[in-house]
XYZ file of C-alpha atoms in Angstrom:
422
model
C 11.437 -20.176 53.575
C 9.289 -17.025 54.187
C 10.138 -15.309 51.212
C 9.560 -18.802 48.961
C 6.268 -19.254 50.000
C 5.433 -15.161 49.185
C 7.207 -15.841 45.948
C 5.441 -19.148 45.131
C 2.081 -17.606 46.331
C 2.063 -14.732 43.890
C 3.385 -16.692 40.947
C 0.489 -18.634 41.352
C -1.431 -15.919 41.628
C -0.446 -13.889 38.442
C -0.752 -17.784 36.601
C -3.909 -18.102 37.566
C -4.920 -14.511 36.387
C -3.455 -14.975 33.405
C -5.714 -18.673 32.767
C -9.075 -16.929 33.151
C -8.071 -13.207 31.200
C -7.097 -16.148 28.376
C -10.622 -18.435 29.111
C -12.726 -15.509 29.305
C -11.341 -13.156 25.977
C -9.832 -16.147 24.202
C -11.249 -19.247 24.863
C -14.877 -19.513 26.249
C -17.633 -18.125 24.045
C -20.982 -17.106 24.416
C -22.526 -17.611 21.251
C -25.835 -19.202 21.551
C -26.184 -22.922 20.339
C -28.292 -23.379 17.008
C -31.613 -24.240 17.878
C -31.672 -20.976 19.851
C -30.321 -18.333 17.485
C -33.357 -16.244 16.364
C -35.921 -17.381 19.761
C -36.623 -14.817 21.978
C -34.036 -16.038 24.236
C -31.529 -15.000 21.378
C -30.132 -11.156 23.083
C -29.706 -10.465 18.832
C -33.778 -10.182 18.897
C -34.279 -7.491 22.072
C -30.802 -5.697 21.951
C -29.517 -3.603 19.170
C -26.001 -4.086 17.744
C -24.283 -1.140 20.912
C -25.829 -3.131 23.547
C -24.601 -6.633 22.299
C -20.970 -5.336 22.194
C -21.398 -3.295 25.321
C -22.826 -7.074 26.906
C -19.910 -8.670 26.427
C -17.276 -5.745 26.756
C -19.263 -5.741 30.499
C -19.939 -9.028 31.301
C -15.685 -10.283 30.353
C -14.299 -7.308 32.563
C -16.944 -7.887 35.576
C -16.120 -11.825 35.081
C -12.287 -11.308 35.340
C -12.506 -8.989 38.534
C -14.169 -11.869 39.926
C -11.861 -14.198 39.857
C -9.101 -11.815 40.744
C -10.703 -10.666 43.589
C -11.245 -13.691 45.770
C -7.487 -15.049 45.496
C -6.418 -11.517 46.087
C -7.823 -11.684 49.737
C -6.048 -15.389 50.209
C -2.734 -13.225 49.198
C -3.226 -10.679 51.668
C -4.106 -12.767 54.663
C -1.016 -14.563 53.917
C 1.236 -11.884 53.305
C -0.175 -10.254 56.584
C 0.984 -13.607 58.402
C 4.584 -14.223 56.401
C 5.644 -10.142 56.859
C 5.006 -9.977 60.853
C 2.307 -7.683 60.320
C -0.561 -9.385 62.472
C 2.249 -10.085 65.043
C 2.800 -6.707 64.660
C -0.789 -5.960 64.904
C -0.957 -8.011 68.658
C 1.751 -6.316 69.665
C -0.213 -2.672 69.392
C -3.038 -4.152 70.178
C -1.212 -5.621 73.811
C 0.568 -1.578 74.180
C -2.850 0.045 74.121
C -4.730 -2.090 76.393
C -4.380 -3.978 80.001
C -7.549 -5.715 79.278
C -8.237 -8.411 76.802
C -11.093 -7.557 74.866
C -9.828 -4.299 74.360
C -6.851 -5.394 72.894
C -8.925 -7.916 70.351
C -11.007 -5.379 69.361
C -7.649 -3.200 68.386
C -5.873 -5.857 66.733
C -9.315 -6.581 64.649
C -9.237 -2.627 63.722
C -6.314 -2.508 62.486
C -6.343 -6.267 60.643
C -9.515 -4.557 58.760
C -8.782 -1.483 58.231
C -5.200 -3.401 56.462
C -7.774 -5.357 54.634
C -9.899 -1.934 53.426
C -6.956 -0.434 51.519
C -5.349 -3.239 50.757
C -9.044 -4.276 48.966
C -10.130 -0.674 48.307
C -8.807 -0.430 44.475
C -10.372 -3.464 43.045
C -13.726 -2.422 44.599
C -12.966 0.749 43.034
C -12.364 -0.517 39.660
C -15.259 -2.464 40.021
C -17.690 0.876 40.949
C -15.913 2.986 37.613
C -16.902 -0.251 35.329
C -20.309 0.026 36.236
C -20.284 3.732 36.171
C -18.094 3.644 32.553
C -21.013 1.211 31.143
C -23.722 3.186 32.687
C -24.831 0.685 34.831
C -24.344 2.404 38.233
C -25.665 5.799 38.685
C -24.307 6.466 41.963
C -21.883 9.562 43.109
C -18.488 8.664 44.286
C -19.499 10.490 47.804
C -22.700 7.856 48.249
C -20.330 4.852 46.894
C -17.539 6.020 49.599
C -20.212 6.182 52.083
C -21.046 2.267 51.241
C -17.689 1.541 51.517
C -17.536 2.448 54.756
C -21.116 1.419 56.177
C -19.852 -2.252 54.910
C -16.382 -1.423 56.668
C -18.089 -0.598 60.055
C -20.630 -3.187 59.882
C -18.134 -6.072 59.219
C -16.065 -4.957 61.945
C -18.771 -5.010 63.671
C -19.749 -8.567 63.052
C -16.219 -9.166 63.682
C -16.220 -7.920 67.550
C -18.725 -10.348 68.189
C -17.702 -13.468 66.642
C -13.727 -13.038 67.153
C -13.541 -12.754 70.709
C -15.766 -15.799 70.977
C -14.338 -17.786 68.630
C -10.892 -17.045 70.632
C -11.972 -17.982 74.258
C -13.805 -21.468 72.928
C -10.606 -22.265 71.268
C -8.864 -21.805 74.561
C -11.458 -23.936 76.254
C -10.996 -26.778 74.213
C -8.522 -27.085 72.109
C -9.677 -30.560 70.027
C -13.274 -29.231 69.808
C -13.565 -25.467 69.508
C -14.849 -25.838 65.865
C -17.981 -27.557 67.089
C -18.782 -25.107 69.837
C -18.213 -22.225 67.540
C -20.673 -23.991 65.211
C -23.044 -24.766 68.039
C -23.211 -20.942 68.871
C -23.209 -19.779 65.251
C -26.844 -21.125 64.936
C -28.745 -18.498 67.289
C -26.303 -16.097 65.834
C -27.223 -16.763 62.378
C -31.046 -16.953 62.784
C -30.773 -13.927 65.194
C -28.779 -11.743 61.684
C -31.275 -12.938 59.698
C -33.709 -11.785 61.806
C -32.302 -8.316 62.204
C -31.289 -8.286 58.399
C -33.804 -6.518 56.589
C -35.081 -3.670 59.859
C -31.611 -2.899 61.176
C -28.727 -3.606 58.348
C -30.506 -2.783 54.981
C -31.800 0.446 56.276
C -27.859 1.473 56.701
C -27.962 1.628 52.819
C -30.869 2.541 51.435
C -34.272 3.984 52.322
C -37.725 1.029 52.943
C -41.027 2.214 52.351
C -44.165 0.310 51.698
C -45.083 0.461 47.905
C -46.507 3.811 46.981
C -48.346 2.291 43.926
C -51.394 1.066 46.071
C -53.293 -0.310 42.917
C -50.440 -2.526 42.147
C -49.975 -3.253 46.104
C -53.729 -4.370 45.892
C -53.111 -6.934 43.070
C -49.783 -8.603 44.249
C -51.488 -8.815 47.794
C -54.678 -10.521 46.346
C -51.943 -12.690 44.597
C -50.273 -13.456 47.783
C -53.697 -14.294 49.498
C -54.124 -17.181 46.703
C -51.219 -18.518 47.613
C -51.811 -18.579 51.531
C -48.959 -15.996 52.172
C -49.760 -13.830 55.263
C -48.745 -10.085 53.982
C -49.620 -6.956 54.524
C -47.012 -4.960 52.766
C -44.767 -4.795 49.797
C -41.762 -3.042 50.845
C -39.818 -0.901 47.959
C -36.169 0.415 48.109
C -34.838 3.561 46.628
C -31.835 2.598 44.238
C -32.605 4.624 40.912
C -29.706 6.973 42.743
C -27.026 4.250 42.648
C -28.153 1.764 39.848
C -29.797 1.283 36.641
C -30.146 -2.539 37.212
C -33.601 -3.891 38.201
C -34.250 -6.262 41.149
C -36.331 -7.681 44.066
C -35.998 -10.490 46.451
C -37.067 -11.798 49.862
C -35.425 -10.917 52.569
C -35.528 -11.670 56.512
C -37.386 -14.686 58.462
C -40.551 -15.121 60.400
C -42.366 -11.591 61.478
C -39.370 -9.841 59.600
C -39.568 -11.358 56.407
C -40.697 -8.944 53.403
C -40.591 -8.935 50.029
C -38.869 -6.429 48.110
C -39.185 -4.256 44.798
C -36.631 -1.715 43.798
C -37.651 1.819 42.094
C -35.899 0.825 38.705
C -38.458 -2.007 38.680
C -41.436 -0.433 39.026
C -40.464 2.285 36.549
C -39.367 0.170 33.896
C -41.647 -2.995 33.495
C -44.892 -3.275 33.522
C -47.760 -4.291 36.001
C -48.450 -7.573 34.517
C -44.391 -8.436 34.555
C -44.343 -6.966 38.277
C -46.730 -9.788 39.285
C -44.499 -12.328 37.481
C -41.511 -11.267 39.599
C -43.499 -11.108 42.572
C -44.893 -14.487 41.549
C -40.979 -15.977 41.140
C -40.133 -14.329 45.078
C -43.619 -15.564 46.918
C -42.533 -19.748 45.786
C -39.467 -18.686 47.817
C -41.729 -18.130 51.047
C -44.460 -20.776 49.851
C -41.503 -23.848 49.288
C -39.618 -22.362 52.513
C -36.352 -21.727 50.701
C -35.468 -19.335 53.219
C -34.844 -21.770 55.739
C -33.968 -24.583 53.154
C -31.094 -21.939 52.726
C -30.150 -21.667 56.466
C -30.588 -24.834 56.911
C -27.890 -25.730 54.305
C -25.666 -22.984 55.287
C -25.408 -24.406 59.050
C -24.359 -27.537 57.633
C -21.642 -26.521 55.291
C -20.232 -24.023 58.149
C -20.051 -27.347 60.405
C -18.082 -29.213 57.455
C -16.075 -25.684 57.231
C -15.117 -25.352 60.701
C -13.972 -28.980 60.908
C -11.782 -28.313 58.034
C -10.749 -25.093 59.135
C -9.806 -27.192 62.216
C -8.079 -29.598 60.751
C -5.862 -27.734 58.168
C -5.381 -24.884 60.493
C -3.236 -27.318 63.079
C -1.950 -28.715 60.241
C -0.278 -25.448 58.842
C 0.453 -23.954 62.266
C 2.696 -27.297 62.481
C 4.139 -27.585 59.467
C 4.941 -23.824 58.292
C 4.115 -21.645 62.327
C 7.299 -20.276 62.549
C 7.108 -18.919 58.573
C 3.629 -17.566 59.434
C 4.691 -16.087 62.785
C 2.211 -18.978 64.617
C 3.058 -20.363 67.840
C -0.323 -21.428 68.545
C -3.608 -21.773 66.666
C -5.099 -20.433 69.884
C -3.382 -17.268 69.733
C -5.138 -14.045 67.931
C -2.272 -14.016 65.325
C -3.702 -17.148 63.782
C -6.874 -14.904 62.973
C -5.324 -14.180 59.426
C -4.600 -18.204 58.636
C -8.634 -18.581 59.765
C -10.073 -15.990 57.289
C -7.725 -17.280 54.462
C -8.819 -20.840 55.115
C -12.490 -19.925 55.601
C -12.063 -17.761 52.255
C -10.781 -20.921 50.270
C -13.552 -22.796 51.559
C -16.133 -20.816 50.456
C -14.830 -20.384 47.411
C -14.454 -23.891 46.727
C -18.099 -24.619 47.885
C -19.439 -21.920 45.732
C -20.062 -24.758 42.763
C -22.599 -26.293 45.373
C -24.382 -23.734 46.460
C -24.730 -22.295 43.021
C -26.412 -25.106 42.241
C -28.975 -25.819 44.761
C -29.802 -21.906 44.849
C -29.927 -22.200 40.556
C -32.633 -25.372 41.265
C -34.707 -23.055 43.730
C -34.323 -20.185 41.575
C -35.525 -22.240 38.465
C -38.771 -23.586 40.964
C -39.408 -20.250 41.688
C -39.692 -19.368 37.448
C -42.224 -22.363 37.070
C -43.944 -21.525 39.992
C -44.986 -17.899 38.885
C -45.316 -18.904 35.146
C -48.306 -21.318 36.443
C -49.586 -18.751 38.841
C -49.893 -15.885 36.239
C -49.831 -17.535 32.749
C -48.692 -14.945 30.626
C -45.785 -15.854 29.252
C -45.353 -12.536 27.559
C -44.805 -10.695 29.947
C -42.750 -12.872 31.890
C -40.468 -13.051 28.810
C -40.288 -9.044 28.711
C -39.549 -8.865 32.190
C -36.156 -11.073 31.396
C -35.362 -9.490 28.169
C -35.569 -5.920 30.340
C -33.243 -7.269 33.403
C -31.158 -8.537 30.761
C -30.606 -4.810 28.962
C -30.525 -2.780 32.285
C -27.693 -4.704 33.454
C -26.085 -5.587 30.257
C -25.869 -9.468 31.136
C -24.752 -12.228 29.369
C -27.509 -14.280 28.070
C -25.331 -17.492 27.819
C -22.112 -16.934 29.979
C -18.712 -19.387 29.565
C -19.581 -22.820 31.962
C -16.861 -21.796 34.575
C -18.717 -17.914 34.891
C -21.985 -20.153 35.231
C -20.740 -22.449 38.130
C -18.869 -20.269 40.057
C -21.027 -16.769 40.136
C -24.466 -17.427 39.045
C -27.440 -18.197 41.252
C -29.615 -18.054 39.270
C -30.588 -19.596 36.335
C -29.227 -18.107 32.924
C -31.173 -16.393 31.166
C -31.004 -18.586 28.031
C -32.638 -21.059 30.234
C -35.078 -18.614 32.008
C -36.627 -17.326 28.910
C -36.734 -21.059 26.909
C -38.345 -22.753 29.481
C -41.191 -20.022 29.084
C -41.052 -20.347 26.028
C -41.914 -24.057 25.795
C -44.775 -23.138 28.442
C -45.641 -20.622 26.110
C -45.886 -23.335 22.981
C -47.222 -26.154 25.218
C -50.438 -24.100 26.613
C -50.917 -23.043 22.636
C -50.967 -26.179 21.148
């Protein structure tokens, strides 16, 4: 029965590979509708004929390792259950160590560091596209040491939440997922907290902008707009990326807003303050905690489902998946898989609401700065730095952007810019 279910699993798997490499180089297009072609949301106006081909080339590849990447984990964490291994992995774990915790935190090594190389050559596929199409700059030495800063500081995470999520289990066996839940909030708030002064530091150097002039005039910005800051923080990435960015990161005290080095080099003051116009609505219409907020509640849903479909394959299929008890750390595996699906599922959702606060955030600094110009530029140039797609196929749309696209960013400007004309 083991075997069948391994078999089934990765016959699905290469079917449902093979339905998105045919809907993203067959079937979806991206061609723009009519009343679009020739606007100055139309990529054919502010990219020459290389960079339209390179767009799509890009955008099709990136797309595809996407949705190969996210089932690929599901097939691991249930290949790691059907072959013995995190039986396996308990049993080392149980030969090391006399005492408990110890013996968690070796059976979570070694399920990760599985997971790593098991992972390790899509992510690396992933870093030569971007290098291949010039849209990473890093070294393979600064990439590697990425790699493993993420490694360490999931494992990390890991340490903390396993062991707990373990003993409530054992405590109460009908309602573990709500006490996990319950004592995922402080944890939550607390990583949000610590997000942007302990984590983000791992990866890249924080200083406050350099460009004091420009500092002056997106502070005196903020100050309309009854934000409390002091600073504008920018990030080194010109090292590792040609892309442009910035975003708010962080709650309370901690929060800051963001600029990387690509984006001050490459747009202009007057698109700066649009961007930085789009990030302060986040902190003025509290999307921050709007965010938490709805994260908390879908990780309550989640946990009740993991809950529920957890006892329900531990019954039906435990001795295939080497499960004697949900209780017991071998069913760690079956909860990552589950959690996995779950997210991925709910990613629809929350691609929404975060597209509907994104788009908020576009009006809000359009009306704050009123040069629709420049605010137009500043898309066109994200656009080109990361070779995006201006209008990507409906199932790309739903299931990876957050954002708006930017067909939509750059018309809706432009109908501000025609309305405020007329």
């Amino acid at each position: 029965m083991a075997r069948k279910i391994g078999v089934y699993a990765v016959l699905a798997y290469v079917l449902y590979g093979l339905f998105f490499y045919w809907y993203l180089f067959y079937f979806a297009h991206t061609k723009l509708p009519f009343e679009y072609q020739g606007t100055q949301a139309d990529p054919a106006t502010f990219l020459n004929g290389r960079e339209l081909m390179l767009s799509e080339e890009y955008s099709k590849i990136k797309n595809l390792l996407f949705f190969l990447s996210t089932p690929f984990e599901w097939l691991f964490y249930l290949f790691i259950l059907l072959f013995g291994l995190s039986k396996a992995f308990k049993r080392w774990a149980e030969s090391s160590s006399k005492y408990k915790i110890l013996q968690i935190a070796i059976y979570v090594i070694w399920l990760s560091f599985f997971a790593f190389i098991a992972t390790f050559p899509l992510n690396y596929i992933s870093y030569s596209l971007s290098k291949m199409y010039h849209i990473s700059t890093q070294t393979f030495p600064s990439w590697m040491k990425d790699e493993l800063i993420d490694f360490w500081v999931n494992y990390g995470t890991m340490l903390i939440i396993v062991p707990i999520l373990y003993w409530v289990m054992k405590k109460s066996k009908k309602r573990w997922w709500l006490y996990a839940w319950l004592l995922s909030i402080p944890f939550t708030i607390f990583m949000m907290f610590l997000q942007p002064v302990v984590i983000d530091p791992l990866y890249n150097d924080f200083y406050p902008l350099k460009n004091k002039e420009l500092e002056t005039k997106i502070l005196t910005m903020a100050n309309k707009a009854h934000i409390p800051a002091n600073h504008v923080y920018e990030v080194n990435m010109a090292e590792k990326t040609n892309a442009m960015n910035a975003y708010v990161t962080g709650i309370g005290s901690n929060a800051r807003i963001v600029l990387w080095d690509t984006t001050l080099d490459r747009l202009s003051d007057n698109q700066i303050l649009f961007i930085m116009a789009h990030e302060m609505c986040h902190y003025v219409e509290k999307h921050i905690y709007f965010g938490i907020a709805g994260y908390l509640l879908l990780s309550l849903i989640g946990l009740y489902l993991t809950y529920r479909i957890m006892n329900w394959a531990v019954k039906r299929w435990g001795r295939e998946l080497k499960i004697s008890d949900v209780r017991d750390i071998r069913s760690l595996p079956l909860f990552l898989l589950i959690i996995s699906v779950l997210l991925f599922a709910s990613s629809p959702l929350t691609n929404l609401a975060s597209r509907y606060e994104e788009s908020r955030a576009d009006r809000y600094a359009i009306n704050m700065t009123k040069d629709p110009t420049d605010a137009i530029g500043s898309f066109q140039k994200l656009t080109r730095s990361g070779l995006s797609q201006v209008n990507p196929p409906l199932l790309v749309k739903i299931f990876r952007y957050d954002h708006p696209t930017m067909l939509e960013r750059i018309a809706m400007l432009e109908e501000y810019e025609v309305k405020h004309r007329n």
